Amino acid sequence: MIMNLPSSIASERGLNTLQFAARALFALLATLYFIAVPALHLPMPKAVPGALLAVYLLVHGVLLVRPFTGSLQVANVIDLLALGTLLLLDPSDPPPTLALIVVAVLSTGLLGGLPRFLSLLAGAAVVLAIVLPLRQEPGGMPLAASSLFLLAVMLTCALYFGLMLYRNRVLTRRAQDATWQDPDTGLISRAALAHTAGWLLPLHERLSSPLTAILLRPHNAADLVTLANSLGQRLRRSDIAARADDECLALLLPDTNVGNGERVLNALREIAPPFTAVMSAVPRETSLELVLDHLAATFQRGTQEDARELIHAPPLRP
């Protein structure tokens, strides 16, 4: 049954939907827990946690429907603030809501990779450093042995999981090199593009026909999939489009010089979200990876200077 799941589950949209479903489930469990406890740690109505969790899910629902650049980081900050608030309201010792922080950190690492895991782990440490002292009564006893044990287990799990994430990252990178199709855009991967170029470039050299390479990056990172769909509508049979990296798409235009390549881009702009493109003719006896790296470097310099929609890369000498 798992093998028959739709491919959309592997996309960025599918990942965000899974995360929202998990957040909704844990919010429901936390609400039921606070309904069952006799009183809160702070003197306030018992309905407060449920109301806060409802607002929490509403905000995450908006982020799911209206994503923007940096929305994942905003979602993580909201998670930490919500978990810190629940931990402060939890009357038990040790507080069971402490386990939710472990779940949040580990699940973020599992779905978002090692960098997001480390950033959320650091954020969780800051939240605990603030909230745990606030839970202590003035002149009260220090943290109970059970709470200290739970914190030690959390830290050990986080360190072990971090090592496993690093290992998984290395294995994933190796697997991506052999992947043919990008799951988010539906285009071929960069590795597949390099494989295609292995026979395409020598063919064009023998025929002495022009070949133009283009990198495209949407102004809004959330429009990458939309740009890929628009690109698919404008592709000619001989054109080759691929996912270049996290932010860019690559386009190879066989039998097309730079001038005609500009016409292809102008036609694409009529139906695509706003994007910036950098283009160059592919010289003879040059690898595609070298050309793409040259375009990416030109892209970086050009976007630092101004916000042009089209950048012509300087000639690349073979």
PDB file of C-alpha atoms in Angstrom:
ATOM      1  CA  MET A   1       0.000   0.000   0.000  1.00  0.00           C
ATOM      2  CA  ILE A   2       2.833   2.399   0.824  1.00  0.00           C
ATOM      3  CA  MET A   3       4.343   1.787  -2.594  1.00  0.00           C
ATOM      4  CA  ASN A   4       1.102   2.976  -4.200  1.00  0.00           C
ATOM      5  CA  LEU A   5       1.046   6.373  -2.495  1.00  0.00           C
ATOM      6  CA  PRO A   6       0.808   9.235  -5.005  1.00  0.00           C
ATOM      7  CA  SER A   7       4.072  10.862  -6.019  1.00  0.00           C
ATOM      8  CA  SER A   8       2.784  14.173  -4.640  1.00  0.00           C
ATOM      9  CA  ILE A   9       3.651  12.914  -1.151  1.00  0.00           C
ATOM     10  CA  ALA A  10       7.310  13.257  -2.125  1.00  0.00           C
ATOM     11  CA  SER A  11       6.864  16.870  -3.234  1.00  0.00           C
ATOM     12  CA  GLU A  12       7.433  19.989  -1.145  1.00  0.00           C
ATOM     13  CA  ARG A  13       3.682  20.555  -0.972  1.00  0.00           C
ATOM     14  CA  GLY A  14       3.147  17.001   0.244  1.00  0.00           C
ATOM     15  CA  LEU A  15       5.805  17.469   2.920  1.00  0.00           C
ATOM     16  CA  ASN A  16       4.138  20.650   4.195  1.00  0.00           C
ATOM     17  CA  THR A  17       0.760  18.903   4.286  1.00  0.00           C
ATOM     18  CA  LEU A  18       2.192  16.011   6.298  1.00  0.00           C
ATOM     19  CA  GLN A  19       3.727  18.446   8.774  1.00  0.00           C
ATOM     20  CA  PHE A  20       0.433  20.276   9.209  1.00  0.00           C
ATOM     21  CA  ALA A  21      -1.408  16.993   9.802  1.00  0.00           C
ATOM     22  CA  ALA A  22       1.154  16.029  12.462  1.00  0.00           C
ATOM     23  CA  ARG A  23       0.838  19.431  14.134  1.00  0.00           C
ATOM     24  CA  ALA A  24      -2.953  19.088  14.198  1.00  0.00           C
ATOM     25  CA  LEU A  25      -2.730  15.629  15.777  1.00  0.00           C
ATOM     26  CA  PHE A  26      -0.320  16.722  18.515  1.00  0.00           C
ATOM     27  CA  ALA A  27      -2.372  19.863  19.156  1.00  0.00           C
ATOM     28  CA  LEU A  28      -5.434  17.666  19.687  1.00  0.00           C
ATOM     29  CA  LEU A  29      -3.531  15.412  22.101  1.00  0.00           C
ATOM     30  CA  ALA A  30      -2.229  18.434  24.028  1.00  0.00           C
ATOM     31  CA  THR A  31      -5.748  19.878  24.252  1.00  0.00           C
ATOM     32  CA  LEU A  32      -7.104  16.613  25.667  1.00  0.00           C
ATOM     33  CA  TYR A  33      -4.247  16.524  28.183  1.00  0.00           C
ATOM     34  CA  PHE A  34      -4.916  20.035  29.470  1.00  0.00           C
ATOM     35  CA  ILE A  35      -8.635  19.253  29.740  1.00  0.00           C
ATOM     36  CA  ALA A  36      -7.767  16.294  31.980  1.00  0.00           C
ATOM     37  CA  VAL A  37      -5.415  18.123  34.378  1.00  0.00           C
ATOM     38  CA  PRO A  38      -7.083  19.667  37.455  1.00  0.00           C
ATOM     39  CA  ALA A  39      -5.458  23.099  37.069  1.00  0.00           C
ATOM     40  CA  LEU A  40      -2.767  24.972  35.158  1.00  0.00           C
ATOM     41  CA  HIS A  41       0.650  25.856  36.490  1.00  0.00           C
ATOM     42  CA  LEU A  42      -0.249  29.544  36.170  1.00  0.00           C
ATOM     43  CA  PRO A  43      -3.479  31.048  37.577  1.00  0.00           C
ATOM     44  CA  MET A  44      -5.574  31.346  34.432  1.00  0.00           C
ATOM     45  CA  PRO A  45      -8.667  29.657  32.918  1.00  0.00           C
ATOM     46  CA  LYS A  46      -8.241  26.070  31.712  1.00  0.00           C
ATOM     47  CA  ALA A  47      -9.586  27.075  28.303  1.00  0.00           C
ATOM     48  CA  VAL A  48      -6.430  29.093  27.572  1.00  0.00           C
ATOM     49  CA  PRO A  49      -4.329  26.166  26.196  1.00  0.00           C
ATOM     50  CA  GLY A  50      -7.121  25.092  23.849  1.00  0.00           C
ATOM     51  CA  ALA A  51      -7.569  28.648  22.574  1.00  0.00           C
ATOM     52  CA  LEU A  52      -3.826  29.043  22.043  1.00  0.00           C
ATOM     53  CA  LEU A  53      -3.640  25.754  20.140  1.00  0.00           C
ATOM     54  CA  ALA A  54      -6.570  26.805  17.938  1.00  0.00           C
ATOM     55  CA  VAL A  55      -4.744  30.024  17.034  1.00  0.00           C
ATOM     56  CA  TYR A  56      -1.581  27.974  16.512  1.00  0.00           C
ATOM     57  CA  LEU A  57      -3.294  25.716  13.956  1.00  0.00           C
ATOM     58  CA  LEU A  58      -4.944  28.707  12.267  1.00  0.00           C
ATOM     59  CA  VAL A  59      -1.580  30.400  11.729  1.00  0.00           C
ATOM     60  CA  HIS A  60      -0.041  27.188  10.394  1.00  0.00           C
ATOM     61  CA  GLY A  61      -3.031  26.748   8.092  1.00  0.00           C
ATOM     62  CA  VAL A  62      -2.403  30.197   6.631  1.00  0.00           C
ATOM     63  CA  LEU A  63       1.282  29.344   6.135  1.00  0.00           C
ATOM     64  CA  LEU A  64       0.262  26.130   4.356  1.00  0.00           C
ATOM     65  CA  VAL A  65      -2.141  27.879   1.988  1.00  0.00           C
ATOM     66  CA  ARG A  66      -0.034  31.021   1.475  1.00  0.00           C
ATOM     67  CA  PRO A  67       3.637  29.998   1.643  1.00  0.00           C
ATOM     68  CA  PHE A  68       6.354  32.593   1.153  1.00  0.00           C
ATOM     69  CA  THR A  69      10.121  32.786   1.292  1.00  0.00           C
ATOM     70  CA  GLY A  70      11.131  31.950   4.854  1.00  0.00           C
ATOM     71  CA  SER A  71       7.743  30.484   5.832  1.00  0.00           C
ATOM     72  CA  LEU A  72       9.402  27.262   7.034  1.00  0.00           C
ATOM     73  CA  GLN A  73      11.598  29.213   9.431  1.00  0.00           C
ATOM     74  CA  VAL A  74       8.582  31.190  10.651  1.00  0.00           C
ATOM     75  CA  ALA A  75       6.711  27.917  11.233  1.00  0.00           C
ATOM     76  CA  ASN A  76       9.585  26.593  13.347  1.00  0.00           C
ATOM     77  CA  VAL A  77       9.632  29.752  15.470  1.00  0.00           C
ATOM     78  CA  ILE A  78       5.868  29.443  16.017  1.00  0.00           C
ATOM     79  CA  ASP A  79       6.360  25.812  17.071  1.00  0.00           C
ATOM     80  CA  LEU A  80       8.957  26.781  19.664  1.00  0.00           C
ATOM     81  CA  LEU A  81       6.842  29.629  21.045  1.00  0.00           C
ATOM     82  CA  ALA A  82       3.787  27.368  21.321  1.00  0.00           C
ATOM     83  CA  LEU A  83       5.751  24.571  22.981  1.00  0.00           C
ATOM     84  CA  GLY A  84       7.372  26.987  25.413  1.00  0.00           C
ATOM     85  CA  THR A  85       3.947  28.343  26.377  1.00  0.00           C
ATOM     86  CA  LEU A  86       2.501  24.856  26.901  1.00  0.00           C
ATOM     87  CA  LEU A  87       5.512  23.884  28.989  1.00  0.00           C
ATOM     88  CA  LEU A  88       5.002  26.963  31.153  1.00  0.00           C
ATOM     89  CA  LEU A  89       1.316  26.104  31.699  1.00  0.00           C
ATOM     90  CA  ASP A  90       1.885  22.382  32.390  1.00  0.00           C
ATOM     91  CA  PRO A  91       1.279  21.701  36.113  1.00  0.00           C
ATOM     92  CA  SER A  92       2.970  18.275  36.212  1.00  0.00           C
ATOM     93  CA  ASP A  93       6.535  17.569  37.305  1.00  0.00           C
ATOM     94  CA  PRO A  94       8.175  16.415  35.139  1.00  0.00           C
ATOM     95  CA  PRO A  95       5.939  18.062  32.520  1.00  0.00           C
ATOM     96  CA  PRO A  96       4.783  15.601  29.811  1.00  0.00           C
ATOM     97  CA  THR A  97       4.691  18.481  27.326  1.00  0.00           C
ATOM     98  CA  LEU A  98       8.488  18.430  27.485  1.00  0.00           C
ATOM     99  CA  ALA A  99       8.325  15.384  25.226  1.00  0.00           C
ATOM    100  CA  LEU A 100       6.643  17.491  22.526  1.00  0.00           C
ATOM    101  CA  ILE A 101       9.841  19.510  22.171  1.00  0.00           C
ATOM    102  CA  VAL A 102      11.734  16.286  21.453  1.00  0.00           C
ATOM    103  CA  VAL A 103       9.121  15.317  18.867  1.00  0.00           C
ATOM    104  CA  ALA A 104       9.298  18.750  17.216  1.00  0.00           C
ATOM    105  CA  VAL A 105      13.094  18.750  16.994  1.00  0.00           C
ATOM    106  CA  LEU A 106      13.404  15.171  15.740  1.00  0.00           C
ATOM    107  CA  SER A 107      10.550  15.407  13.225  1.00  0.00           C
ATOM    108  CA  THR A 108      11.920  18.670  11.833  1.00  0.00           C
ATOM    109  CA  GLY A 109      15.287  17.007  11.381  1.00  0.00           C
ATOM    110  CA  LEU A 110      13.704  13.971   9.753  1.00  0.00           C
ATOM    111  CA  LEU A 111      11.712  16.047   7.260  1.00  0.00           C
ATOM    112  CA  GLY A 112      13.905  19.116   6.841  1.00  0.00           C
ATOM    113  CA  GLY A 113      17.423  17.757   7.079  1.00  0.00           C
ATOM    114  CA  LEU A 114      20.443  18.413   9.237  1.00  0.00           C
ATOM    115  CA  PRO A 115      20.617  22.253   9.023  1.00  0.00           C
ATOM    116  CA  ARG A 116      17.018  22.729  10.168  1.00  0.00           C
ATOM    117  CA  PHE A 117      17.496  20.090  12.858  1.00  0.00           C
ATOM    118  CA  LEU A 118      20.491  21.940  14.301  1.00  0.00           C
ATOM    119  CA  SER A 119      18.740  25.320  14.154  1.00  0.00           C
ATOM    120  CA  LEU A 120      15.622  23.998  15.887  1.00  0.00           C
ATOM    121  CA  LEU A 121      17.739  22.168  18.461  1.00  0.00           C
ATOM    122  CA  ALA A 122      19.458  25.450  19.316  1.00  0.00           C
ATOM    123  CA  GLY A 123      16.075  27.197  19.484  1.00  0.00           C
ATOM    124  CA  ALA A 124      14.700  24.497  21.778  1.00  0.00           C
ATOM    125  CA  ALA A 125      17.702  24.923  24.084  1.00  0.00           C
ATOM    126  CA  VAL A 126      16.983  28.662  24.310  1.00  0.00           C
ATOM    127  CA  VAL A 127      13.297  28.018  25.066  1.00  0.00           C
ATOM    128  CA  LEU A 128      14.138  25.522  27.812  1.00  0.00           C
ATOM    129  CA  ALA A 129      16.726  27.881  29.308  1.00  0.00           C
ATOM    130  CA  ILE A 130      14.003  30.537  29.609  1.00  0.00           C
ATOM    131  CA  VAL A 131      10.941  28.464  30.545  1.00  0.00           C
ATOM    132  CA  LEU A 132      12.361  25.986  33.070  1.00  0.00           C
ATOM    133  CA  PRO A 133      13.568  28.695  35.499  1.00  0.00           C
ATOM    134  CA  LEU A 134      10.192  30.435  35.167  1.00  0.00           C
ATOM    135  CA  ARG A 135       8.456  27.222  36.264  1.00  0.00           C
ATOM    136  CA  GLN A 136      10.348  27.209  39.555  1.00  0.00           C
ATOM    137  CA  GLU A 137       8.540  28.650  42.536  1.00  0.00           C
ATOM    138  CA  PRO A 138      10.429  31.417  44.410  1.00  0.00           C
ATOM    139  CA  GLY A 139      12.567  29.685  47.031  1.00  0.00           C
ATOM    140  CA  GLY A 140      11.438  26.289  45.760  1.00  0.00           C
ATOM    141  CA  MET A 141      13.429  23.132  45.180  1.00  0.00           C
ATOM    142  CA  PRO A 142      15.633  22.789  42.096  1.00  0.00           C
ATOM    143  CA  LEU A 143      14.603  20.557  39.216  1.00  0.00           C
ATOM    144  CA  ALA A 144      13.515  17.093  40.300  1.00  0.00           C
ATOM    145  CA  ALA A 145      15.693  14.115  39.420  1.00  0.00           C
ATOM    146  CA  SER A 146      12.972  12.868  37.065  1.00  0.00           C
ATOM    147  CA  SER A 147      13.024  16.163  35.141  1.00  0.00           C
ATOM    148  CA  LEU A 148      16.819  16.124  34.919  1.00  0.00           C
ATOM    149  CA  PHE A 149      16.728  12.531  33.690  1.00  0.00           C
ATOM    150  CA  LEU A 150      14.169  13.457  31.030  1.00  0.00           C
ATOM    151  CA  LEU A 151      16.337  16.370  29.871  1.00  0.00           C
ATOM    152  CA  ALA A 152      19.392  14.092  29.705  1.00  0.00           C
ATOM    153  CA  VAL A 153      17.477  11.544  27.618  1.00  0.00           C
ATOM    154  CA  MET A 154      16.297  14.321  25.291  1.00  0.00           C
ATOM    155  CA  LEU A 155      19.850  15.571  24.790  1.00  0.00           C
ATOM    156  CA  THR A 156      21.180  12.061  24.148  1.00  0.00           C
ATOM    157  CA  CYS A 157      18.420  11.351  21.626  1.00  0.00           C
ATOM    158  CA  ALA A 158      19.078  14.657  19.879  1.00  0.00           C
ATOM    159  CA  LEU A 159      22.814  13.995  19.570  1.00  0.00           C
ATOM    160  CA  TYR A 160      22.284  10.437  18.322  1.00  0.00           C
ATOM    161  CA  PHE A 161      19.623  11.564  15.872  1.00  0.00           C
ATOM    162  CA  GLY A 162      21.913  14.322  14.613  1.00  0.00           C
ATOM    163  CA  LEU A 163      24.583  11.756  13.778  1.00  0.00           C
ATOM    164  CA  MET A 164      22.012   9.622  11.963  1.00  0.00           C
ATOM    165  CA  LEU A 165      20.829  12.671  10.019  1.00  0.00           C
ATOM    166  CA  TYR A 166      24.370  13.426   8.923  1.00  0.00           C
ATOM    167  CA  ARG A 167      24.766   9.845   7.712  1.00  0.00           C
ATOM    168  CA  ASN A 168      21.419  10.015   5.926  1.00  0.00           C
ATOM    169  CA  ARG A 169      22.417  13.285   4.285  1.00  0.00           C
ATOM    170  CA  VAL A 170      25.515  11.680   2.795  1.00  0.00           C
ATOM    171  CA  LEU A 171      23.523   8.690   1.532  1.00  0.00           C
ATOM    172  CA  THR A 172      20.789  10.929   0.126  1.00  0.00           C
ATOM    173  CA  ARG A 173      23.321  12.994  -1.772  1.00  0.00           C
ATOM    174  CA  ARG A 174      24.681   9.832  -3.358  1.00  0.00           C
ATOM    175  CA  ALA A 175      21.180   8.656  -4.244  1.00  0.00           C
ATOM    176  CA  GLN A 176      20.290  12.005  -5.805  1.00  0.00           C
ATOM    177  CA  ASP A 177      23.185  11.633  -8.214  1.00  0.00           C
ATOM    178  CA  ALA A 178      21.391   8.633  -9.705  1.00  0.00           C
ATOM    179  CA  THR A 179      17.908  10.182  -9.714  1.00  0.00           C
ATOM    180  CA  TRP A 180      16.392  10.903 -13.125  1.00  0.00           C
ATOM    181  CA  GLN A 181      13.338  13.043 -12.230  1.00  0.00           C
ATOM    182  CA  ASP A 182      12.937  15.858  -9.710  1.00  0.00           C
ATOM    183  CA  PRO A 183       9.805  15.134  -7.589  1.00  0.00           C
ATOM    184  CA  ASP A 184       8.877  18.798  -7.011  1.00  0.00           C
ATOM    185  CA  THR A 185       8.966  20.172 -10.554  1.00  0.00           C
ATOM    186  CA  GLY A 186       8.526  17.002 -12.607  1.00  0.00           C
ATOM    187  CA  LEU A 187      11.566  18.020 -14.687  1.00  0.00           C
ATOM    188  CA  ILE A 188      14.652  15.886 -15.041  1.00  0.00           C
ATOM    189  CA  SER A 189      17.342  16.259 -12.387  1.00  0.00           C
ATOM    190  CA  ARG A 190      20.699  17.956 -12.835  1.00  0.00           C
ATOM    191  CA  ALA A 191      22.407  14.571 -12.886  1.00  0.00           C
ATOM    192  CA  ALA A 192      20.078  13.467 -15.688  1.00  0.00           C
ATOM    193  CA  LEU A 193      20.772  16.718 -17.535  1.00  0.00           C
ATOM    194  CA  ALA A 194      24.507  16.072 -17.305  1.00  0.00           C
ATOM    195  CA  HIS A 195      23.938  12.544 -18.638  1.00  0.00           C
ATOM    196  CA  THR A 196      21.912  13.948 -21.558  1.00  0.00           C
ATOM    197  CA  ALA A 197      24.596  16.523 -22.288  1.00  0.00           C
ATOM    198  CA  GLY A 198      27.108  13.690 -22.576  1.00  0.00           C
ATOM    199  CA  TRP A 199      25.755  12.878 -26.043  1.00  0.00           C
ATOM    200  CA  LEU A 200      24.087  16.214 -26.919  1.00  0.00           C
ATOM    201  CA  LEU A 201      27.187  18.417 -26.781  1.00  0.00           C
ATOM    202  CA  PRO A 202      29.382  16.175 -28.986  1.00  0.00           C
ATOM    203  CA  LEU A 203      26.519  15.957 -31.489  1.00  0.00           C
ATOM    204  CA  HIS A 204      26.262  19.741 -31.764  1.00  0.00           C
ATOM    205  CA  GLU A 205      30.005  20.048 -32.100  1.00  0.00           C
ATOM    206  CA  ARG A 206      29.972  17.643 -35.056  1.00  0.00           C
ATOM    207  CA  LEU A 207      27.044  19.486 -36.669  1.00  0.00           C
ATOM    208  CA  SER A 208      28.501  22.929 -35.831  1.00  0.00           C
ATOM    209  CA  SER A 209      25.041  24.040 -34.685  1.00  0.00           C
ATOM    210  CA  PRO A 210      24.460  26.613 -31.917  1.00  0.00           C
ATOM    211  CA  LEU A 211      23.483  25.589 -28.400  1.00  0.00           C
ATOM    212  CA  THR A 212      22.262  28.025 -25.732  1.00  0.00           C
ATOM    213  CA  ALA A 213      22.183  27.366 -21.987  1.00  0.00           C
ATOM    214  CA  ILE A 214      19.946  29.337 -19.607  1.00  0.00           C
ATOM    215  CA  LEU A 215      19.432  29.432 -15.845  1.00  0.00           C
ATOM    216  CA  LEU A 216      16.078  30.721 -14.587  1.00  0.00           C
ATOM    217  CA  ARG A 217      15.252  31.765 -11.036  1.00  0.00           C
ATOM    218  CA  PRO A 218      11.796  33.040  -9.982  1.00  0.00           C
ATOM    219  CA  HIS A 219      11.677  36.308  -8.045  1.00  0.00           C
ATOM    220  CA  ASN A 220       9.643  34.463  -5.404  1.00  0.00           C
ATOM    221  CA  ALA A 221      11.173  31.122  -4.433  1.00  0.00           C
ATOM    222  CA  ALA A 222       7.676  29.697  -3.845  1.00  0.00           C
ATOM    223  CA  ASP A 223       6.965  30.107  -7.599  1.00  0.00           C
ATOM    224  CA  LEU A 224       9.607  27.585  -8.688  1.00  0.00           C
ATOM    225  CA  VAL A 225       7.068  24.817  -9.387  1.00  0.00           C
ATOM    226  CA  THR A 226       4.753  27.259 -11.201  1.00  0.00           C
ATOM    227  CA  LEU A 227       7.679  28.410 -13.335  1.00  0.00           C
ATOM    228  CA  ALA A 228       8.511  24.781 -14.141  1.00  0.00           C
ATOM    229  CA  ASN A 229       4.910  24.148 -15.211  1.00  0.00           C
ATOM    230  CA  SER A 230       4.938  27.261 -17.410  1.00  0.00           C
ATOM    231  CA  LEU A 231       8.241  26.173 -18.895  1.00  0.00           C
ATOM    232  CA  GLY A 232       6.734  22.806 -19.766  1.00  0.00           C
ATOM    233  CA  GLN A 233       4.020  24.557 -21.788  1.00  0.00           C
ATOM    234  CA  ARG A 234       6.561  26.493 -23.873  1.00  0.00           C
ATOM    235  CA  LEU A 235       9.137  23.761 -24.478  1.00  0.00           C
ATOM    236  CA  ARG A 236       9.811  22.693 -28.026  1.00  0.00           C
ATOM    237  CA  ARG A 237      10.432  19.025 -28.730  1.00  0.00           C
ATOM    238  CA  SER A 238      14.175  19.561 -28.909  1.00  0.00           C
ATOM    239  CA  ASP A 239      14.445  21.736 -25.756  1.00  0.00           C
ATOM    240  CA  ILE A 240      15.640  20.228 -22.474  1.00  0.00           C
ATOM    241  CA  ALA A 241      14.603  21.623 -19.070  1.00  0.00           C
ATOM    242  CA  ALA A 242      15.904  20.423 -15.705  1.00  0.00           C
ATOM    243  CA  ARG A 243      16.073  21.288 -12.015  1.00  0.00           C
ATOM    244  CA  ALA A 244      19.480  22.927 -11.564  1.00  0.00           C
ATOM    245  CA  ASP A 245      19.444  23.425  -7.777  1.00  0.00           C
ATOM    246  CA  ASP A 246      17.115  24.464  -4.958  1.00  0.00           C
ATOM    247  CA  GLU A 247      16.404  27.867  -6.537  1.00  0.00           C
ATOM    248  CA  CYS A 248      17.026  27.577 -10.286  1.00  0.00           C
ATOM    249  CA  LEU A 249      15.899  25.729 -13.392  1.00  0.00           C
ATOM    250  CA  ALA A 250      18.229  24.961 -16.295  1.00  0.00           C
ATOM    251  CA  LEU A 251      17.235  25.128 -19.949  1.00  0.00           C
ATOM    252  CA  LEU A 252      19.161  23.855 -22.973  1.00  0.00           C
ATOM    253  CA  LEU A 253      18.077  25.150 -26.387  1.00  0.00           C
ATOM    254  CA  PRO A 254      19.587  23.066 -29.221  1.00  0.00           C
ATOM    255  CA  ASP A 255      19.948  24.694 -32.664  1.00  0.00           C
ATOM    256  CA  THR A 256      19.218  28.054 -31.016  1.00  0.00           C
ATOM    257  CA  ASN A 257      21.518  31.062 -30.802  1.00  0.00           C
ATOM    258  CA  VAL A 258      21.374  33.638 -28.015  1.00  0.00           C
ATOM    259  CA  GLY A 259      19.079  35.973 -29.966  1.00  0.00           C
ATOM    260  CA  ASN A 260      16.481  33.279 -30.555  1.00  0.00           C
ATOM    261  CA  GLY A 261      16.924  32.195 -26.946  1.00  0.00           C
ATOM    262  CA  GLU A 262      15.777  35.663 -25.873  1.00  0.00           C
ATOM    263  CA  ARG A 263      12.627  35.215 -27.953  1.00  0.00           C
ATOM    264  CA  VAL A 264      11.937  31.933 -26.148  1.00  0.00           C
ATOM    265  CA  LEU A 265      12.266  33.737 -22.808  1.00  0.00           C
ATOM    266  CA  ASN A 266       9.975  36.557 -23.934  1.00  0.00           C
ATOM    267  CA  ALA A 267       7.313  34.021 -24.879  1.00  0.00           C
ATOM    268  CA  LEU A 268       7.755  32.307 -21.514  1.00  0.00           C
ATOM    269  CA  ARG A 269       7.317  35.577 -19.581  1.00  0.00           C
ATOM    270  CA  GLU A 270       3.791  35.911 -20.986  1.00  0.00           C
ATOM    271  CA  ILE A 271       2.552  32.923 -18.960  1.00  0.00           C
ATOM    272  CA  ALA A 272       5.143  32.466 -16.208  1.00  0.00           C
ATOM    273  CA  PRO A 273       5.606  34.197 -12.846  1.00  0.00           C
ATOM    274  CA  PRO A 274       8.329  36.894 -12.775  1.00  0.00           C
ATOM    275  CA  PHE A 275      11.820  35.445 -13.085  1.00  0.00           C
ATOM    276  CA  THR A 276      15.412  36.406 -13.788  1.00  0.00           C
ATOM    277  CA  ALA A 277      17.413  34.544 -16.423  1.00  0.00           C
ATOM    278  CA  VAL A 278      21.112  34.319 -17.218  1.00  0.00           C
ATOM    279  CA  MET A 279      22.078  32.900 -20.594  1.00  0.00           C
ATOM    280  CA  SER A 280      25.117  32.076 -22.674  1.00  0.00           C
ATOM    281  CA  ALA A 281      26.092  30.240 -25.806  1.00  0.00           C
ATOM    282  CA  VAL A 282      27.724  26.890 -25.069  1.00  0.00           C
ATOM    283  CA  PRO A 283      31.252  26.914 -26.526  1.00  0.00           C
ATOM    284  CA  ARG A 284      32.824  23.913 -28.178  1.00  0.00           C
ATOM    285  CA  GLU A 285      34.721  21.328 -26.132  1.00  0.00           C
ATOM    286  CA  THR A 286      33.241  22.509 -22.834  1.00  0.00           C
ATOM    287  CA  SER A 287      31.430  20.389 -20.252  1.00  0.00           C
ATOM    288  CA  LEU A 288      27.880  21.308 -19.285  1.00  0.00           C
ATOM    289  CA  GLU A 289      28.781  21.386 -15.583  1.00  0.00           C
ATOM    290  CA  LEU A 290      31.376  24.062 -16.299  1.00  0.00           C
ATOM    291  CA  VAL A 291      28.805  26.081 -18.256  1.00  0.00           C
ATOM    292  CA  LEU A 292      26.183  25.820 -15.495  1.00  0.00           C
ATOM    293  CA  ASP A 293      28.720  26.811 -12.841  1.00  0.00           C
ATOM    294  CA  HIS A 294      29.712  29.797 -14.996  1.00  0.00           C
ATOM    295  CA  LEU A 295      26.061  30.831 -15.352  1.00  0.00           C
ATOM    296  CA  ALA A 296      25.476  30.447 -11.611  1.00  0.00           C
ATOM    297  CA  ALA A 297      28.510  32.616 -10.817  1.00  0.00           C
ATOM    298  CA  THR A 298      27.318  35.241 -13.308  1.00  0.00           C
ATOM    299  CA  PHE A 299      23.865  35.016 -11.753  1.00  0.00           C
ATOM    300  CA  GLN A 300      25.290  35.749  -8.327  1.00  0.00           C
ATOM    301  CA  ARG A 301      27.273  38.773  -9.512  1.00  0.00           C
ATOM    302  CA  GLY A 302      24.402  40.127 -11.597  1.00  0.00           C
ATOM    303  CA  THR A 303      21.760  39.929  -8.863  1.00  0.00           C
ATOM    304  CA  GLN A 304      24.096  41.698  -6.458  1.00  0.00           C
ATOM    305  CA  GLU A 305      24.463  44.618  -8.847  1.00  0.00           C
ATOM    306  CA  ASP A 306      20.808  45.123  -9.802  1.00  0.00           C
ATOM    307  CA  ALA A 307      17.524  43.310 -10.297  1.00  0.00           C
ATOM    308  CA  ARG A 308      17.696  42.739 -14.064  1.00  0.00           C
ATOM    309  CA  GLU A 309      15.356  40.230 -15.654  1.00  0.00           C
ATOM    310  CA  LEU A 310      17.946  39.061 -18.201  1.00  0.00           C
ATOM    311  CA  ILE A 311      21.689  38.723 -17.709  1.00  0.00           C
ATOM    312  CA  HIS A 312      24.094  37.809 -20.513  1.00  0.00           C
ATOM    313  CA  ALA A 313      27.014  35.829 -19.153  1.00  0.00           C
ATOM    314  CA  PRO A 314      30.463  36.817 -20.423  1.00  0.00           C
ATOM    315  CA  PRO A 315      32.025  34.426 -22.941  1.00  0.00           C
ATOM    316  CA  LEU A 316      33.357  31.218 -21.460  1.00  0.00           C
ATOM    317  CA  ARG A 317      36.603  30.169 -23.047  1.00  0.00           C
ATOM    318  CA  PRO A 318      36.956  26.416 -23.665  1.00  0.00           C
TER     319      PRO A 318
END
